[in-house]
Coordinates of C-alpha atoms in Angstrom, one line a residue:
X1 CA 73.8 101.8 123.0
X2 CA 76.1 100.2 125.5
X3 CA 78.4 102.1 127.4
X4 CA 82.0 101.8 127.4
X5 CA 82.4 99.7 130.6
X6 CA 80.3 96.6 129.0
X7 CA 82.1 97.2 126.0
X8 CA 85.3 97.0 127.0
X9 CA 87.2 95.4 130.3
X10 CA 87.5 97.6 133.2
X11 CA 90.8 96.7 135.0
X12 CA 94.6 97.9 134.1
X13 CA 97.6 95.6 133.9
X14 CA 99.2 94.9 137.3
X15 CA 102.1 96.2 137.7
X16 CA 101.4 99.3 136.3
X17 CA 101.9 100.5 132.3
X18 CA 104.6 99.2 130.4
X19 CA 105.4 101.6 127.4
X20 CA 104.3 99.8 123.9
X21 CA 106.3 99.6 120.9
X22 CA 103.7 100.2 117.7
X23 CA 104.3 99.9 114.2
X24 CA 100.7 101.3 112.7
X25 CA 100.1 100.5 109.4
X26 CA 98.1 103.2 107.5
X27 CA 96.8 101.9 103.6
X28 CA 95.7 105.4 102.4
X29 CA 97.2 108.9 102.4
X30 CA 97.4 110.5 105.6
X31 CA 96.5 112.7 107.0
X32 CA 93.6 113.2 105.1
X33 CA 90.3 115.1 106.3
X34 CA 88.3 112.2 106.2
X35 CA 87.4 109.8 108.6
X36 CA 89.8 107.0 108.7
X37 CA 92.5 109.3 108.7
X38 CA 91.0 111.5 111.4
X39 CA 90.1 108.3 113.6
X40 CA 93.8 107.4 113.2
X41 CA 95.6 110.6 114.2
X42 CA 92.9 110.7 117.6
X43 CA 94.0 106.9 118.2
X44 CA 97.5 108.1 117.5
X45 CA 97.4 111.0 119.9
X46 CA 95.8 108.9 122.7
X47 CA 98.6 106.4 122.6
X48 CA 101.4 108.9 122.5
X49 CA 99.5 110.5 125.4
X50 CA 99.9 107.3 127.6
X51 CA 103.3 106.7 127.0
X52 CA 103.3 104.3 123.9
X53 CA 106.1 105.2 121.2
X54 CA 104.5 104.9 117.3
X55 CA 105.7 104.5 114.2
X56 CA 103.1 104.9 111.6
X57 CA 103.6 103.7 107.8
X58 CA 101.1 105.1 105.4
X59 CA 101.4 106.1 101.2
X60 CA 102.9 108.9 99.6
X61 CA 100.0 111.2 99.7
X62 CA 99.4 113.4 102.6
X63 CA 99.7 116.3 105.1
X64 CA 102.1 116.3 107.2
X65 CA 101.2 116.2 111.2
X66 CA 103.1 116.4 114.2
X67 CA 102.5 113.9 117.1
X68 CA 104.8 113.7 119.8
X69 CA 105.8 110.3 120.4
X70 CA 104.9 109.3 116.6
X71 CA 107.0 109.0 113.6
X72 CA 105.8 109.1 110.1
X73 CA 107.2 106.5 107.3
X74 CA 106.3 106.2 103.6
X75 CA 106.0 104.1 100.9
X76 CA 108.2 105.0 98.0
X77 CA 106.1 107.6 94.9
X78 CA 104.9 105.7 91.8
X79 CA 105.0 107.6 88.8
X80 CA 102.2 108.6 87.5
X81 CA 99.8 107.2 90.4
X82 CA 98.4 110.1 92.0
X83 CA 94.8 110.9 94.5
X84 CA 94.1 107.3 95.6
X85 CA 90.8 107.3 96.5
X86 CA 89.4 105.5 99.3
X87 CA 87.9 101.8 98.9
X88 CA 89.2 98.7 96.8
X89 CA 91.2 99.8 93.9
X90 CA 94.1 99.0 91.5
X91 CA 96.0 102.0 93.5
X92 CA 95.8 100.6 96.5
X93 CA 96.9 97.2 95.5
X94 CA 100.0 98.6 94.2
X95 CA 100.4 101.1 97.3
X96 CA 99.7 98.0 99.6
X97 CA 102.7 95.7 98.3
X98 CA 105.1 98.4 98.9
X99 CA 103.8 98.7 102.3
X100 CA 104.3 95.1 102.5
X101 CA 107.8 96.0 101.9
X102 CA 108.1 98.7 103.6
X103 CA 106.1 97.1 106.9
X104 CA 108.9 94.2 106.6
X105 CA 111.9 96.0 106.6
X106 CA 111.0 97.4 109.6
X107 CA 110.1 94.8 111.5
X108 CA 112.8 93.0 110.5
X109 CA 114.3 95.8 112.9
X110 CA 112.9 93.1 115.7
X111 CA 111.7 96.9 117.4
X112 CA 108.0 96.1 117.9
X113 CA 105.6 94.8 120.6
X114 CA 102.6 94.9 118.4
X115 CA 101.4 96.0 115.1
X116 CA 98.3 97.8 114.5
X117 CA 96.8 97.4 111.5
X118 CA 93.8 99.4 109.6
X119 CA 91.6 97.6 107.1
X120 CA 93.4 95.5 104.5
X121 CA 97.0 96.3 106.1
X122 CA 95.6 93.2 108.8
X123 CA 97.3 91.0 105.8
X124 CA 100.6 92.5 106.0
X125 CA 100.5 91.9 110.1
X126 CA 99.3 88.4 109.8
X127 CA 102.3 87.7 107.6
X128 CA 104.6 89.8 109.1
X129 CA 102.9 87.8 112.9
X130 CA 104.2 84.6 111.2
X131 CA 107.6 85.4 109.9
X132 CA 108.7 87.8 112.7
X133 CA 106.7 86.6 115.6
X134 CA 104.8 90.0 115.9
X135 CA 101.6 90.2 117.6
X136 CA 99.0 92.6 116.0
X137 CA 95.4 94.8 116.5
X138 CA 93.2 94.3 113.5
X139 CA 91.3 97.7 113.2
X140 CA 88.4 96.5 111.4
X141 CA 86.5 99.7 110.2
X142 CA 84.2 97.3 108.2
X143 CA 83.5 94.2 106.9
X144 CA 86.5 93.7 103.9
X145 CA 84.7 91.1 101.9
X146 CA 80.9 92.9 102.2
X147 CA 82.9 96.4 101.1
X148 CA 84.6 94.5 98.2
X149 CA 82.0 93.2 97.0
X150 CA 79.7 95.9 96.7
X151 CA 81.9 98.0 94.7
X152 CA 82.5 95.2 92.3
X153 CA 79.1 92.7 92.4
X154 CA 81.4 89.9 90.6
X155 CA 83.4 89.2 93.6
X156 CA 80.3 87.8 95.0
X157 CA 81.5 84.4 93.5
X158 CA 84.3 84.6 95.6
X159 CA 82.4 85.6 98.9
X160 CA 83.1 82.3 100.5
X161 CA 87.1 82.7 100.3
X162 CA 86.6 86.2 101.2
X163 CA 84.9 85.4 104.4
X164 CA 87.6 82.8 105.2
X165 CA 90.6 85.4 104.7
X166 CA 88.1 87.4 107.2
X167 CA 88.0 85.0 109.7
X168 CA 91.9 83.9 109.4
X169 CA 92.7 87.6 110.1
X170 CA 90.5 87.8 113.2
X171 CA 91.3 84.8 114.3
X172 CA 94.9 85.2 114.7
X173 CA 94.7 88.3 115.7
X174 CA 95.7 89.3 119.1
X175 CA 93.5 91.7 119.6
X176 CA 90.7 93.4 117.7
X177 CA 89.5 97.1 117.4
X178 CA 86.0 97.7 116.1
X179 CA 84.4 100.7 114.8
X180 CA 80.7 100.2 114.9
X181 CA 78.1 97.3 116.6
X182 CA 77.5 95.6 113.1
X183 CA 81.3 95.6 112.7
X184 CA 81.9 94.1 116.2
X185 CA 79.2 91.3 115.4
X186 CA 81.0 89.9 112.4
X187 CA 84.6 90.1 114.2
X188 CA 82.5 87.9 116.8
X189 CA 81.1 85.3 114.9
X190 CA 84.4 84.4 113.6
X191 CA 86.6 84.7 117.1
X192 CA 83.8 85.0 120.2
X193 CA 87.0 84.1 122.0
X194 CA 89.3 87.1 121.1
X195 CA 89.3 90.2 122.7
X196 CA 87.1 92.6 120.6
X197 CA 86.4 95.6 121.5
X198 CA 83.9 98.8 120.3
X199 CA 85.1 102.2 120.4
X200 CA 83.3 104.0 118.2
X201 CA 84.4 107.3 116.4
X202 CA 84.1 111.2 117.7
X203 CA 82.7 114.5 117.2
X204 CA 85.7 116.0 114.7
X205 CA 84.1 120.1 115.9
X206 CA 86.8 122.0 117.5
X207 CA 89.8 119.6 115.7
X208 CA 92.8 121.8 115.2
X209 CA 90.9 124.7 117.1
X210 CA 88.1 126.5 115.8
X211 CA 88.5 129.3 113.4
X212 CA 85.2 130.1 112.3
X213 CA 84.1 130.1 109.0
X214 CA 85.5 131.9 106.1
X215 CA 82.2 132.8 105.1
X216 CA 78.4 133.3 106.0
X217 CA 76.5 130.7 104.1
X218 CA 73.3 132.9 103.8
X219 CA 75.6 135.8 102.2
X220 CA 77.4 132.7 100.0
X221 CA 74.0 131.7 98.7
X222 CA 71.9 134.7 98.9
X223 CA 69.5 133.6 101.5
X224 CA 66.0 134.9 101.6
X225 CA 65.8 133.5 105.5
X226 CA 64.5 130.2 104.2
X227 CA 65.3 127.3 106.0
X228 CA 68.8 125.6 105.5
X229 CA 69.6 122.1 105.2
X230 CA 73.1 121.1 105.0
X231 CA 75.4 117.6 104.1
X232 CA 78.6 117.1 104.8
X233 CA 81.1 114.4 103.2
X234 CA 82.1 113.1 100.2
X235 CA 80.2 112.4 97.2
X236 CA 80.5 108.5 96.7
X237 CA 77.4 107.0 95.2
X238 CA 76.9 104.9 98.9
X239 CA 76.2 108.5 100.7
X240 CA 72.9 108.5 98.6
X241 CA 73.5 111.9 97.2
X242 CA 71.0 111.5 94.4
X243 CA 68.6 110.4 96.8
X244 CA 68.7 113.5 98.4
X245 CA 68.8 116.1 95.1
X246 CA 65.8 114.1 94.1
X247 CA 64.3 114.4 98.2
X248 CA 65.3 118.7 97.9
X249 CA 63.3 118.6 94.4
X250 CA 59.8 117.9 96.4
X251 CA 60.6 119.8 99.3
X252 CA 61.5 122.6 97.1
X253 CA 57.9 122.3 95.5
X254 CA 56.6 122.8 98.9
X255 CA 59.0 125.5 100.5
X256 CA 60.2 127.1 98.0
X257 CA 62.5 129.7 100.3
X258 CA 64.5 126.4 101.2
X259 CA 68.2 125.7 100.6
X260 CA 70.3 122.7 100.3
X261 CA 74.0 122.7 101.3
X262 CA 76.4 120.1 100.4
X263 CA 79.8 120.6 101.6
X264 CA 82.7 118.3 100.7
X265 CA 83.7 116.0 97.5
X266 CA 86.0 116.6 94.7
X267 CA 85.7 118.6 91.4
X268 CA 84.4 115.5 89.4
X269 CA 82.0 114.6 91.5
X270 CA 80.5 118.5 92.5
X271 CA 80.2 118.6 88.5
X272 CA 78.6 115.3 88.0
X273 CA 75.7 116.2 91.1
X274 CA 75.4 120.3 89.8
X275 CA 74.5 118.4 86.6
X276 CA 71.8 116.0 88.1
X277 CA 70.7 119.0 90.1
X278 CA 70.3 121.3 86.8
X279 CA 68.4 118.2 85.5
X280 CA 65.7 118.1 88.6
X281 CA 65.4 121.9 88.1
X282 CA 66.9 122.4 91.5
X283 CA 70.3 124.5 90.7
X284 CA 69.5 127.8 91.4
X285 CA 68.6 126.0 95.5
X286 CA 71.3 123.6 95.9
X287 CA 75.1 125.4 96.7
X288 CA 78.1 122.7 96.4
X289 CA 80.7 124.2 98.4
X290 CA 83.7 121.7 98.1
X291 CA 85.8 120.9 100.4
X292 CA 85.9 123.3 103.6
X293 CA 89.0 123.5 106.3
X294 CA 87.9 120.9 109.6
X295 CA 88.9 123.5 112.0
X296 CA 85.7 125.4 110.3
X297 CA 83.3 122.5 110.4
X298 CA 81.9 123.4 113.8
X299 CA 81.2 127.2 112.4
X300 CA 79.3 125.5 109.6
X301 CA 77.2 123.0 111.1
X302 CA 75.9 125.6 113.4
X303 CA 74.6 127.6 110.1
X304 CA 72.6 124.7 109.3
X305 CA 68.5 124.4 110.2
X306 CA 68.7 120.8 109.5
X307 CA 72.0 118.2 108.9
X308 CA 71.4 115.7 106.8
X309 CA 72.6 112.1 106.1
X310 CA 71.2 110.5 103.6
X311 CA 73.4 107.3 103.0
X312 CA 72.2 104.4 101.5
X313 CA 74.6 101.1 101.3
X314 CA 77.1 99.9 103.7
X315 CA 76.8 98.9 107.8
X316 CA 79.4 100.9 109.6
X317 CA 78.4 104.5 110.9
X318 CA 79.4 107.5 109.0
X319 CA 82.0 109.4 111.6
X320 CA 80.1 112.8 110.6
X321 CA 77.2 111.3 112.6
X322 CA 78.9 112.1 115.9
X323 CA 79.9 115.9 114.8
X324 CA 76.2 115.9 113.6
X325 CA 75.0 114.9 117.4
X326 CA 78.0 117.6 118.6
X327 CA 76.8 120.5 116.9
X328 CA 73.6 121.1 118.6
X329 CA 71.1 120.9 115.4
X330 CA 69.0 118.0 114.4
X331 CA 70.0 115.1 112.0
X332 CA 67.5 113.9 109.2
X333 CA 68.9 110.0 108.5
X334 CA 67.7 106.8 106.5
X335 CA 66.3 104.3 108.9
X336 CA 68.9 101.8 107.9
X337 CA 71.7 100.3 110.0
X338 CA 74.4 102.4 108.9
X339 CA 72.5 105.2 111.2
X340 CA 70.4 103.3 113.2
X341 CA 73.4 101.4 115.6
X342 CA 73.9 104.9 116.5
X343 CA 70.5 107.1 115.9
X344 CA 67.2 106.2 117.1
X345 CA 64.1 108.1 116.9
X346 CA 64.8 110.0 120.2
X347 CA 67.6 111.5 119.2
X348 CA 67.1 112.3 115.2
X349 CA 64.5 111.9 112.3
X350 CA 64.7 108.3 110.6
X351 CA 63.0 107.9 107.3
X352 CA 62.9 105.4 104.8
X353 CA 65.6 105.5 101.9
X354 CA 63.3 107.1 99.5
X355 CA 62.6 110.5 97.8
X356 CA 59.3 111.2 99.2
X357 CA 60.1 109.8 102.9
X358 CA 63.2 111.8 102.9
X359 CA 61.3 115.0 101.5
X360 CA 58.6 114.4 104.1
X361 CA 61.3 114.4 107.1
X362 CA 63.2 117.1 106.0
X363 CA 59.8 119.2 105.4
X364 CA 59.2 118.4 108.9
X365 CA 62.2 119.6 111.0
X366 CA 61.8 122.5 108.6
X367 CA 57.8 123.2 110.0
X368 CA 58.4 122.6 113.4
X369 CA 60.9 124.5 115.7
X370 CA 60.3 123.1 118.9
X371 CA 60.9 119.8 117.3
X372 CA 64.2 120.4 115.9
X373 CA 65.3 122.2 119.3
X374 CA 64.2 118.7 121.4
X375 CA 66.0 116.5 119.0
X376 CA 69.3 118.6 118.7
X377 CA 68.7 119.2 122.4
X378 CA 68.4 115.0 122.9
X379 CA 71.0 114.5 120.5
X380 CA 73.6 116.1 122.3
X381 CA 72.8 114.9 125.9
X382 CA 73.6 111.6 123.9
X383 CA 76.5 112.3 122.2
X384 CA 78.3 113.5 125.5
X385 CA 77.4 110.7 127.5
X386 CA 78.8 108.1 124.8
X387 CA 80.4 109.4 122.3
X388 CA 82.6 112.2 123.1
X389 CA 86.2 113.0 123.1
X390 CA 86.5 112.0 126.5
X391 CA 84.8 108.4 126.0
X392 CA 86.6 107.8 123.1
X393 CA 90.0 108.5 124.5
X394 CA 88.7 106.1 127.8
X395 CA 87.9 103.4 125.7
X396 CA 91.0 103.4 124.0
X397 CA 93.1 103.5 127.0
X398 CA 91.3 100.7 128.3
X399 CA 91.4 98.7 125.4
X400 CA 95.6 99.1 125.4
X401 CA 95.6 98.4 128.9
X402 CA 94.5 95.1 128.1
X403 CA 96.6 94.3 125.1
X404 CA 99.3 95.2 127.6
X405 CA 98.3 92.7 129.9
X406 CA 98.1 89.8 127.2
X407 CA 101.3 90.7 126.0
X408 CA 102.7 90.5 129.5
X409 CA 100.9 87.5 130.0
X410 CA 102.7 85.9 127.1
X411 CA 106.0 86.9 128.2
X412 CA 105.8 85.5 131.6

């Protein structure tokens, strides 16, 4: 991977730091415990350390959080339109014109240097750019057109128009803020030109403290000192979820003492995947957990033999990939580019996105201590060397500093 300094540019703005007026537009309930959300409050609380005053505008739905130097806006209820999920959806249409609203009322205020704008809110800022003369930050977490598409296949007619929204919003962007290397090369084949910068996500261990877990999981499953594999996340289809049920149902044929821990996802979805893992004969060895407080994750992880991310569509990297290289276990991933911008085979176990590869990799780490200690070992050495708290927080600084400059550069 590259580090930060060829990433981003080194140098501050002369004459020291001028304090930022933000408007940050959120499309999705926050806060969340997921990872948009999560990125967004560590962006937030980097800013507000450095002096930059933030107004974020975001949905209904949500936990409240205190940032210093933040203020928290939402969009008006609608009846009846609760849980909105993440990804293109009817929701989040409706959601995102009042934002529209919202997002132009205040900056009709004339209060703003810049807007920052995550995923699809880029539209509102290049509209709001033009009518109020507002620079803005596109935080591209991915590609809009490739995710739209591949929840709904019959947009591919319209990839073409897509793409050229895509472009438009880079290219009149002032800046833009990528999340992953296959994110950063689209936003650079439509504006080489533009400042773009990579900072990718963190390790979310030790977010809001550490409380330790509520529970041991060999107690929770009744254990027999078998080996433990664990996933965390939520249960979209694109995490590959039935790939690895239908992985656990061979290695379960060959260790039979073994355990599969999935932690995260909603009631729907934990009884859709209990009912495809009653179907492989698997039930008695797989535990869904639900949904378990972040401050706990850490505790968790570290209860784990083996972590597991079996993901099998989309480009940018999942953010539990870094808490996976933080927790000091080893990480079983498909060999695709979703992991592999990020993992290589130094640092985890990459397989092929199929049952039998995924078995054989798991089976492995399972067989071979010394192994798993190396990789976990590797992995972390990794992880804190480019992707922790501190590096994350560095690259964001440095990639302000510069917006800071360009606005100053404007003005004079």
């Amino acid at each position: 991977m590259r580090s930060a300094a060829s990433v981003l540019p080194t140098h501050a703005p002369p004459g020291g730091r001028r304090r930022l007026r933000v408007l940050l537009l959120a499309p999705h309930p926050f806060f969340q415990h997921r990872g948009t959300p999560i990125a967004e409050r560590a962006l937030l609380e980097v800013l507000s350390t450095h002096g930059h005053s933030v107004d974020v505008l975001t949905f209904p739905e949500g936990e409240a959080v205190d940032i210093p130097g933040c203020t928290i806006y939402r969009t008006p209820r609608l009846p009846g339109i609760r849980n909105v999920r993440p990804g293109f959806s009817l929701k989040k249409l409706l959601y995102d014109a009042l934002l529209f609203v919202r997002a132009a009322a205040l900056a009709g205020k004339g209060r703003y240097d810049v807007i920052h704008a995550v995923e699809e809110s880029v539209f509102i800022a290049l509209i709001l750019g033009l009518v109020f003369r507002v620079p803005y930050v596109y935080d591209m977490d991915s590609s809009l057109p490739e995710q739209m598409i591949e929840r709904y296949p019959v947009l591919g007619r319209a990839r073409r128009a897509l793409r050229a929204m895509e472009r438009l919003a880079v290219r009149r962007a002032t800046a833009v803020l990528t999340v992953c290397k296959s994110v950063e090369d689209v936003a650079r084949s439509h504006a080489p030109e533009r400042l773009i910068a990579r900072v990718e996500d963190t390790s979310m261990l030790g977010t809001g403290g550490d409380e330790g877990p509520a529970e041991r999981i060999a107690d929770r499953i009744g254990s027999d000192g078998g080996p433990i594999a664990m996933y965390v996340g939520n249960l979209e289809r694109y995490q590959g979820i039935d790939l690895l049920l239908e992985a656990f149902q061979r290695v379960s044929l060959e260790e039979p003492a073994a355990h599969l821990v999935v932690i995260g996802g909603d009631d729907a979805r934990i009884r859709h995947y209990t009912g495809l893992a009653q179907r492989l004969g698997v039930e008695a060895r797989v535990h869904f957990l639900g949904p378990r407080p972040l401050p706990q994750l850490g505790s968790y992880l570290r209860q784990a033999d083996v972590l597991v991310s079996p993901r099998i569509t989309g480009t940018n990297t999942p953010m539990k990939i870094y808490s996976y290289l933080d927790s000091g276990r080893p990480v079983v991933a498909t060999r695709l580019p979703t992991h592999t911008q990020v993992l290589d085979d130094e640092i985890a176990c990459l397989v092929d996105p199929t049952p039998e590869d995924l078995a054989e990799g798991l089976l492995r780490l399972f067989r071979d201590v010394e192994l798993r200690t190396e990789l976990a070992r590797r992995a972390r050495e990794r992880f804190q060397s480019e992707f922790s708290p501190e590096v994350f927080r560095e690259r964001i600084v440095r990639f302000y500093d510069e917006i800071e400059q360009l606005l100053q550069t404007r003005v004079a």
